[in-house]
CSV table of C-alpha atoms in Angstrom, one decimal:
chain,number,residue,atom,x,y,z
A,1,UNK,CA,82.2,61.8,114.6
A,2,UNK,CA,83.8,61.6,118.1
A,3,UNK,CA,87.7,60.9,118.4
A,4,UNK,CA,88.5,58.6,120.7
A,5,UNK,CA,91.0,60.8,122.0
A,6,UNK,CA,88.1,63.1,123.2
A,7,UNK,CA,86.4,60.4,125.5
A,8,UNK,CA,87.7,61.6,128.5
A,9,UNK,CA,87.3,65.5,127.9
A,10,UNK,CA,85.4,67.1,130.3
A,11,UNK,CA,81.8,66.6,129.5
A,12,UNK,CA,80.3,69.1,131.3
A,13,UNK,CA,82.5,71.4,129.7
A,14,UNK,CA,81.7,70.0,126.0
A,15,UNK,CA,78.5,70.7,126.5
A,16,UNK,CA,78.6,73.9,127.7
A,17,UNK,CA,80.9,74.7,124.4
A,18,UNK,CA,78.2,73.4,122.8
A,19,UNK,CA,75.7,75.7,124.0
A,20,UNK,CA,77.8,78.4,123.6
A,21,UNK,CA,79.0,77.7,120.2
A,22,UNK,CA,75.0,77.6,119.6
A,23,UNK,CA,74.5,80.9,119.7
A,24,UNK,CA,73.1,82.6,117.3
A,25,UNK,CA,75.7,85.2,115.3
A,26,UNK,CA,75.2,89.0,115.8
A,27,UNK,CA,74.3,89.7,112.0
A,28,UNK,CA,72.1,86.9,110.1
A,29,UNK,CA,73.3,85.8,107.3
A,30,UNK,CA,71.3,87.5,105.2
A,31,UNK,CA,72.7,90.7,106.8
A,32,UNK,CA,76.2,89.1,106.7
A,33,UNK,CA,76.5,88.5,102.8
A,34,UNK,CA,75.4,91.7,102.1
A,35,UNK,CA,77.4,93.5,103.9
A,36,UNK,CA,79.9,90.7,102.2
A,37,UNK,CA,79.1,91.9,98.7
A,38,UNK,CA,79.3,95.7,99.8
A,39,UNK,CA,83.1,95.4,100.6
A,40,UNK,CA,83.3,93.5,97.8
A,41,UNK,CA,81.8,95.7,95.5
A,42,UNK,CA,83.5,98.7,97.0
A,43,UNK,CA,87.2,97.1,96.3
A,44,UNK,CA,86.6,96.7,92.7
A,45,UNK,CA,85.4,100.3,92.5
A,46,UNK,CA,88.7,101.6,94.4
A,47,UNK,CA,90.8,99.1,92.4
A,48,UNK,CA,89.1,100.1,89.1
A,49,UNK,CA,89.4,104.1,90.0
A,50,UNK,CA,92.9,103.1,91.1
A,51,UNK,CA,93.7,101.6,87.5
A,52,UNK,CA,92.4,104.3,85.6
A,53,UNK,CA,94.5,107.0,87.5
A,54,UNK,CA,97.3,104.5,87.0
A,55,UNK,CA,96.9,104.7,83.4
A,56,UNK,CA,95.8,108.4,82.8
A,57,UNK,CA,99.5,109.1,85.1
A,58,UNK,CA,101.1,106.6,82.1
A,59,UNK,CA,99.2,108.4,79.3
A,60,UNK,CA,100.2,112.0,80.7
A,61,UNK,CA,104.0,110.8,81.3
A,62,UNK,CA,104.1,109.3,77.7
A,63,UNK,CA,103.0,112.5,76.2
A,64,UNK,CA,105.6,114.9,78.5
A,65,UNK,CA,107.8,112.4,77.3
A,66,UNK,CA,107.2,112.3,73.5
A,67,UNK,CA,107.0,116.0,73.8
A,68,UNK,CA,110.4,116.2,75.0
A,69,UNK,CA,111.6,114.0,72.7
A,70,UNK,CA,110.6,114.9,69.2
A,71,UNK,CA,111.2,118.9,70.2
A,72,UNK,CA,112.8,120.7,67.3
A,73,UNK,CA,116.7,121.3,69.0
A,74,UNK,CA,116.8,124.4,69.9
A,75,UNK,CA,119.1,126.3,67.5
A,76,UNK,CA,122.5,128.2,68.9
A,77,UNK,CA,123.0,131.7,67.1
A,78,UNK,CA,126.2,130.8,65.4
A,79,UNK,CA,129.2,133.0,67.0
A,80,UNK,CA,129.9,135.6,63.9
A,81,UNK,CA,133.5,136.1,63.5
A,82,UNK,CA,134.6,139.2,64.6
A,83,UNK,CA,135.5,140.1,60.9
A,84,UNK,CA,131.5,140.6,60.4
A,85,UNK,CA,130.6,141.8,62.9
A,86,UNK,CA,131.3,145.8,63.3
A,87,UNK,CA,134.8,146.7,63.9
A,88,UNK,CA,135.7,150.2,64.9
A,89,UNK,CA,137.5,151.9,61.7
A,90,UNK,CA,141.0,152.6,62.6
A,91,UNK,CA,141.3,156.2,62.9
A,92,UNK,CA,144.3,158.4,61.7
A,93,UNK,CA,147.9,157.5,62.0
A,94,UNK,CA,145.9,153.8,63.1
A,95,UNK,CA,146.4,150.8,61.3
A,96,UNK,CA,144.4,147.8,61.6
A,97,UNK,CA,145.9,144.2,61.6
A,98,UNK,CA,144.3,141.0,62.1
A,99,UNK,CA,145.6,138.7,64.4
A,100,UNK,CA,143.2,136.1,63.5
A,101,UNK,CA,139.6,135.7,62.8
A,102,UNK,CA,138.5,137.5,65.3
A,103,UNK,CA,141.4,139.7,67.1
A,104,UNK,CA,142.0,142.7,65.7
A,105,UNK,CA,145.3,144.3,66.7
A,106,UNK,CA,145.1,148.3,66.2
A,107,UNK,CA,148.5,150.1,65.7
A,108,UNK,CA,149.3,153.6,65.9
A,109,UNK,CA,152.2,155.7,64.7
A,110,UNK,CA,153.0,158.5,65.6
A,111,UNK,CA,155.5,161.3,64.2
A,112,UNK,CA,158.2,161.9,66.7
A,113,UNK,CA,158.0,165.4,66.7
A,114,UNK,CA,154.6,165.5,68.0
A,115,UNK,CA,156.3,163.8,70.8
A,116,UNK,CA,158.7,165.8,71.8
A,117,UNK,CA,156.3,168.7,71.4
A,118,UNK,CA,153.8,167.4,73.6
A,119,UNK,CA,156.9,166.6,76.4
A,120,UNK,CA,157.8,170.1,75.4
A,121,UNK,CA,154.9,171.1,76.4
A,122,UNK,CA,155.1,169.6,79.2
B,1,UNK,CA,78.3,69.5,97.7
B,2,UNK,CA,75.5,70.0,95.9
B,3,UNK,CA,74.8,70.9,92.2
B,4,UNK,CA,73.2,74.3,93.1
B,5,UNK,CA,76.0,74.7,95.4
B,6,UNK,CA,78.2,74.0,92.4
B,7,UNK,CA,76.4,75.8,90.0
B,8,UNK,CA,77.4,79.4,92.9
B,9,UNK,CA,81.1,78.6,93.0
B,10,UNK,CA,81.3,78.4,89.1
B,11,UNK,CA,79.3,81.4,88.8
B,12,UNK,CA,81.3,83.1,91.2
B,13,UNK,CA,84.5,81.9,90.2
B,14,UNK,CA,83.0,84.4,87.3
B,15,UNK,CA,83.2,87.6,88.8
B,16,UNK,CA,79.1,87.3,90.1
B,17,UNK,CA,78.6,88.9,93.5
B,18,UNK,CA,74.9,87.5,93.9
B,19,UNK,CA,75.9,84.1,94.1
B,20,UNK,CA,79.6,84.4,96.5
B,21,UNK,CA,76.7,86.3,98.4
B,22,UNK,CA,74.7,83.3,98.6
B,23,UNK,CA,77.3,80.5,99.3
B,24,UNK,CA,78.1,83.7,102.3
B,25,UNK,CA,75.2,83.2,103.6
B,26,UNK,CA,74.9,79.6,103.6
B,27,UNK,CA,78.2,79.2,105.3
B,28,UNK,CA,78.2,82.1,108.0
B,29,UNK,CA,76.8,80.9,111.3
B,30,UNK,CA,79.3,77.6,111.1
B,31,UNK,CA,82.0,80.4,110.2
B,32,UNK,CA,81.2,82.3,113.0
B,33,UNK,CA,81.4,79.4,115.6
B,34,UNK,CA,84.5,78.3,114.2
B,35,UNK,CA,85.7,81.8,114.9
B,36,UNK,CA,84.4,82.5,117.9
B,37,UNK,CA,86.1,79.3,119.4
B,38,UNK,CA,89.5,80.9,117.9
B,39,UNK,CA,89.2,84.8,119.0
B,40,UNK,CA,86.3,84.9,121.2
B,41,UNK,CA,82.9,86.3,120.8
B,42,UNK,CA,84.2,90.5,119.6
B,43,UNK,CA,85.8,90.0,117.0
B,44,UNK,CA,84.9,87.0,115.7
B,45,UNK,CA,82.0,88.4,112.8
B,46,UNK,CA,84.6,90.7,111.8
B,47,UNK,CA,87.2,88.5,110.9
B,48,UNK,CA,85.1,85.9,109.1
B,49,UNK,CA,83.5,89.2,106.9
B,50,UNK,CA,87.7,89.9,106.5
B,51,UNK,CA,87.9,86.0,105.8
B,52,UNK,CA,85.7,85.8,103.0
B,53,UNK,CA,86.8,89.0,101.0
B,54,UNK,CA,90.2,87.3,101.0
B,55,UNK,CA,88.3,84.0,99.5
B,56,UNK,CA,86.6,86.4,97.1
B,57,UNK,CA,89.9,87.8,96.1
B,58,UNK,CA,91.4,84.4,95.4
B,59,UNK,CA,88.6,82.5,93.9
B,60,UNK,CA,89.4,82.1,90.8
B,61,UNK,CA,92.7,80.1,92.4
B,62,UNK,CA,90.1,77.3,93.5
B,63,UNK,CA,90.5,74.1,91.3
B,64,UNK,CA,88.1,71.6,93.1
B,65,UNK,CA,84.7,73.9,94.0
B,66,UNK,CA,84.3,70.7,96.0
B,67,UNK,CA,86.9,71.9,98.4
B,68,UNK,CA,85.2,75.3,98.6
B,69,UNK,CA,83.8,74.9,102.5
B,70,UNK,CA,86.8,73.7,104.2
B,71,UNK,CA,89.0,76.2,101.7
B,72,UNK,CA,87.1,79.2,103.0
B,73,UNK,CA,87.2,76.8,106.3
B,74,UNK,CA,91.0,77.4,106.2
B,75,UNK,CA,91.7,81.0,105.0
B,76,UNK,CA,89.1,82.1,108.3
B,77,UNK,CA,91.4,79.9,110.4
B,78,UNK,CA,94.6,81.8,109.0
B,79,UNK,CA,92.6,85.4,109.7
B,80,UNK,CA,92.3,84.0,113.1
B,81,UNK,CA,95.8,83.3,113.7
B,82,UNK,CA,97.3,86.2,112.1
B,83,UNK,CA,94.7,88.7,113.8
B,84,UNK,CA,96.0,86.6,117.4
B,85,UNK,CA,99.3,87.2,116.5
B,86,UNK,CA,98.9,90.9,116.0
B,87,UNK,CA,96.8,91.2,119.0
B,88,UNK,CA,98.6,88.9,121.2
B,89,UNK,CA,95.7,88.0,122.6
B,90,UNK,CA,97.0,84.8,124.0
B,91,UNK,CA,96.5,84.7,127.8
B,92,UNK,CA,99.0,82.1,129.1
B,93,UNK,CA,98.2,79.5,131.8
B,94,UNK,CA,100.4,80.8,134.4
B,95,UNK,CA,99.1,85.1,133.7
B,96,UNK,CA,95.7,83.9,133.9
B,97,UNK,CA,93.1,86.0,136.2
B,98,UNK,CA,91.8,83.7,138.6
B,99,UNK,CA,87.9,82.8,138.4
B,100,UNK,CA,85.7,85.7,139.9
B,101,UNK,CA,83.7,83.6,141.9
B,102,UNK,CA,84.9,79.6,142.5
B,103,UNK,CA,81.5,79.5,144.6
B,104,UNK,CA,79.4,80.3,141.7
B,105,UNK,CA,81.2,77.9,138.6
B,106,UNK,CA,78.7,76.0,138.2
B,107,UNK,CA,78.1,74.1,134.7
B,108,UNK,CA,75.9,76.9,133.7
B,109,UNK,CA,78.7,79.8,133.8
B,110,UNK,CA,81.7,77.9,132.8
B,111,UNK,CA,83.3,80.5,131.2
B,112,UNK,CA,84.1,79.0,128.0
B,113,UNK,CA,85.4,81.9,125.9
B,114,UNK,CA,87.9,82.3,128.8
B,115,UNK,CA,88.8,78.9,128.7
B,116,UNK,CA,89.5,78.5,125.4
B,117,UNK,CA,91.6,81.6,125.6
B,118,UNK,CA,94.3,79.7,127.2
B,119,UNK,CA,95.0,77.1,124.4
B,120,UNK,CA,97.6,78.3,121.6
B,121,UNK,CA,95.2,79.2,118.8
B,122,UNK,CA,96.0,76.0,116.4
B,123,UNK,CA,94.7,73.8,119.3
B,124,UNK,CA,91.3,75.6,119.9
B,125,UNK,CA,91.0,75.2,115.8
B,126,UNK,CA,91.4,71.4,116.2
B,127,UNK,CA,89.5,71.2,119.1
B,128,UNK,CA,86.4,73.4,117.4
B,129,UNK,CA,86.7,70.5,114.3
B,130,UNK,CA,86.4,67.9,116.5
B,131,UNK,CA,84.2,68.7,119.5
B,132,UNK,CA,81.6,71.5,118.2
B,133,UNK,CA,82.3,69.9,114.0
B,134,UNK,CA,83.0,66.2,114.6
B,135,UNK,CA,84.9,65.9,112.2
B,136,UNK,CA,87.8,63.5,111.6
B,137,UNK,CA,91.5,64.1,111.9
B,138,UNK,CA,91.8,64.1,108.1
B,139,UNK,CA,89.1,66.4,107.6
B,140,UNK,CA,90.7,68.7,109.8
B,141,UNK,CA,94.3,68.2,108.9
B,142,UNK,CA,92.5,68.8,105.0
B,143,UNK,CA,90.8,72.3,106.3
B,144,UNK,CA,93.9,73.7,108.6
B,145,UNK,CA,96.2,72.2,106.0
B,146,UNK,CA,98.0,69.7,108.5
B,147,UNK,CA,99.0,65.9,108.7
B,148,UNK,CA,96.5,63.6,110.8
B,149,UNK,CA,99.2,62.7,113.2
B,150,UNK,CA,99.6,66.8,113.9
B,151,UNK,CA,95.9,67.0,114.0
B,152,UNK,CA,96.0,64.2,116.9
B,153,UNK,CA,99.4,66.2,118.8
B,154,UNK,CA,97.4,69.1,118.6
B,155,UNK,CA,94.6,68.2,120.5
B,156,UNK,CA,96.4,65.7,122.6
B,157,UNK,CA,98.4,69.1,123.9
B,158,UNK,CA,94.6,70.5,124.4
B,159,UNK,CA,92.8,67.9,126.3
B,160,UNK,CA,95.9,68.2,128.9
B,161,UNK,CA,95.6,71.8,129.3
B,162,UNK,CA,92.1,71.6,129.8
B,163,UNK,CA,92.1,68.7,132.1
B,164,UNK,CA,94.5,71.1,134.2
B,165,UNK,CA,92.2,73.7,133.3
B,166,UNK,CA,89.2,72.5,134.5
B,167,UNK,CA,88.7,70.8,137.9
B,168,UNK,CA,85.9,70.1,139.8
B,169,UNK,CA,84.6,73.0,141.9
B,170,UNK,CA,85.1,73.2,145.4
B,171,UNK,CA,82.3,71.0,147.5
B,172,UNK,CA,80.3,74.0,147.8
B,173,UNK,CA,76.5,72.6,146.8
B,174,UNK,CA,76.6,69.7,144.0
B,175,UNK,CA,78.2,69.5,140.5
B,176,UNK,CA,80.8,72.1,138.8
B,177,UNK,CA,84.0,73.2,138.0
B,178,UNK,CA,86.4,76.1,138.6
B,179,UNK,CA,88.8,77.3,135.7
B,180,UNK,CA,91.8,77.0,137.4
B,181,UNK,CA,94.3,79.9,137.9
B,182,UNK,CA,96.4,82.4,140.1
């Protein structure tokens, strides 16, 4: 069907858009939908490669994940009070006190003679 | 449409390859002009191939396999116009080479690929429709997904680019025309 509006196009130039629009495409259609159905073909296979290494990536995080979730928690050696652990023995003319728990506070006497021998001595 | 035509489209709609292969075929060389008219002869297979991947993709969107010619019609147009926007391949009137040989324009080598060049891309869609298609401003405004009254601005903006376009040749021995430039 012609439009009206077309009546005064060129028609010289209609018909040599004609002609040209006649000519034949490079690849037949035959040639056309296969190579159609190729790409088609090869973008599911992509998209269903890309899906599974989607979801083996979701399976492997869900496991790192579970692991590091239901771990036993790691258990702190408990801090011994000094009392049990080994103390040095006070020694002679040494008396031991304890400060608290764990401070031990050694004291030794000493006879004031043995002072003023050893500056004596000196 | 017909049944067996029908009959494809459901089957597609599906997920079957074979028969989107066949409704291909069926459709390509009217595809093909259509692009060619758009982008010229180069790339004109390539986008239609492009074209119908994307109306593979989105098949099963398709409500009326009725509509299914001027819907694939329509997303070929819009891989035309998107691949001319990339490209600007647009020659504008006034950059336009001049003709190589005015002497030689006769009807025979009218350039038509260059000529069409020079319209906006829209208005060499319209003007395929209704010169090469014949079809009606409806039809067209249904298959580019425009009104009538754009269908008709659209080629009205055509025809006077082409009547500037094309003049007749210089009296140089009989009948022709020149594609006018700079």
């Amino acid at each position: 069907m012609k439009s009206p509006e077309d009546d005064g196009l060129n028609d010289r130039f209609v018909q040599a858009w004609k002609r040209w629009a006649a000519l034949p495409p490079r690849q037949s259609p035959a040639e056309a939908a296969a190579g159609v159905a190729l790409r088609i073909r090869q973008r599911r296979g992509r998209r269903r490669s890309s899906w599974m290494l989607a979801a083996a990536a979701a399976i492997l995080l869900a496991a790192v994940g579970t692991t590091i979730l239901w771990r036993p928690a790691r258990t702190v050696p408990h801090a011994l009070p000094v009392t049990e652990q080994e103390t040095m023995a006070p020694g002679k003319g040494e008396v031991l006190l304890w400060i608290d728990e764990q401070t031990p506070l050694y004291m030794t006497f000493q006879a004031p003679e043995e002072d003023q021998g050893q500056g004596g001595r000196q | 449409m017909s049944d067996d035509d029908r009959a494809l489209i459901l089957r597609a709609q599906g997920g079957d390859v074979e028969a989107f292969s066949k409704l291909v075929e069926s459709r390509w060389v009217r595809l093909v002009r259509f692009s060619r008219s758009i982008v010229g002869s180069s790339d004109a297979e390539d986008l239609v191939q492009n074209g119908l991947v994307k109306a593979w993709e989105k098949l099963a969107g398709l409500r009326d396999p009725g509509a299914f010619s001027n819907w694939v019609l329509r997303i070929v147009s819009r891989e035309c116009f998107s691949h001319i926007r990339r490209h600007r391949r647009l020659i504008s009137i006034e950059s336009a080479p001049p003709p190589s040989d005015p002497a030689n324009a006769g009807i025979e080598s009218v350039d038509v690929e260059q000529v069409l060049s020079r319209l906006p891309a829209r208005q060499r869609a319209v003007m395929h429709l209704t010169v090469i298609e014949g079809m009606t401003d409806s039809e067209i405004g249904g298959a580019l997904h425009i009104t009538p009254a754009s269908v008709r601005s659209h080629r009205r903006r055509a025809r006077e680019t082409l009547d500037h376009l094309l003049k007749p040749a210089a009296p140089r021995g009989g009948e022709g025309y020149e594609i006018a430039g700079r």
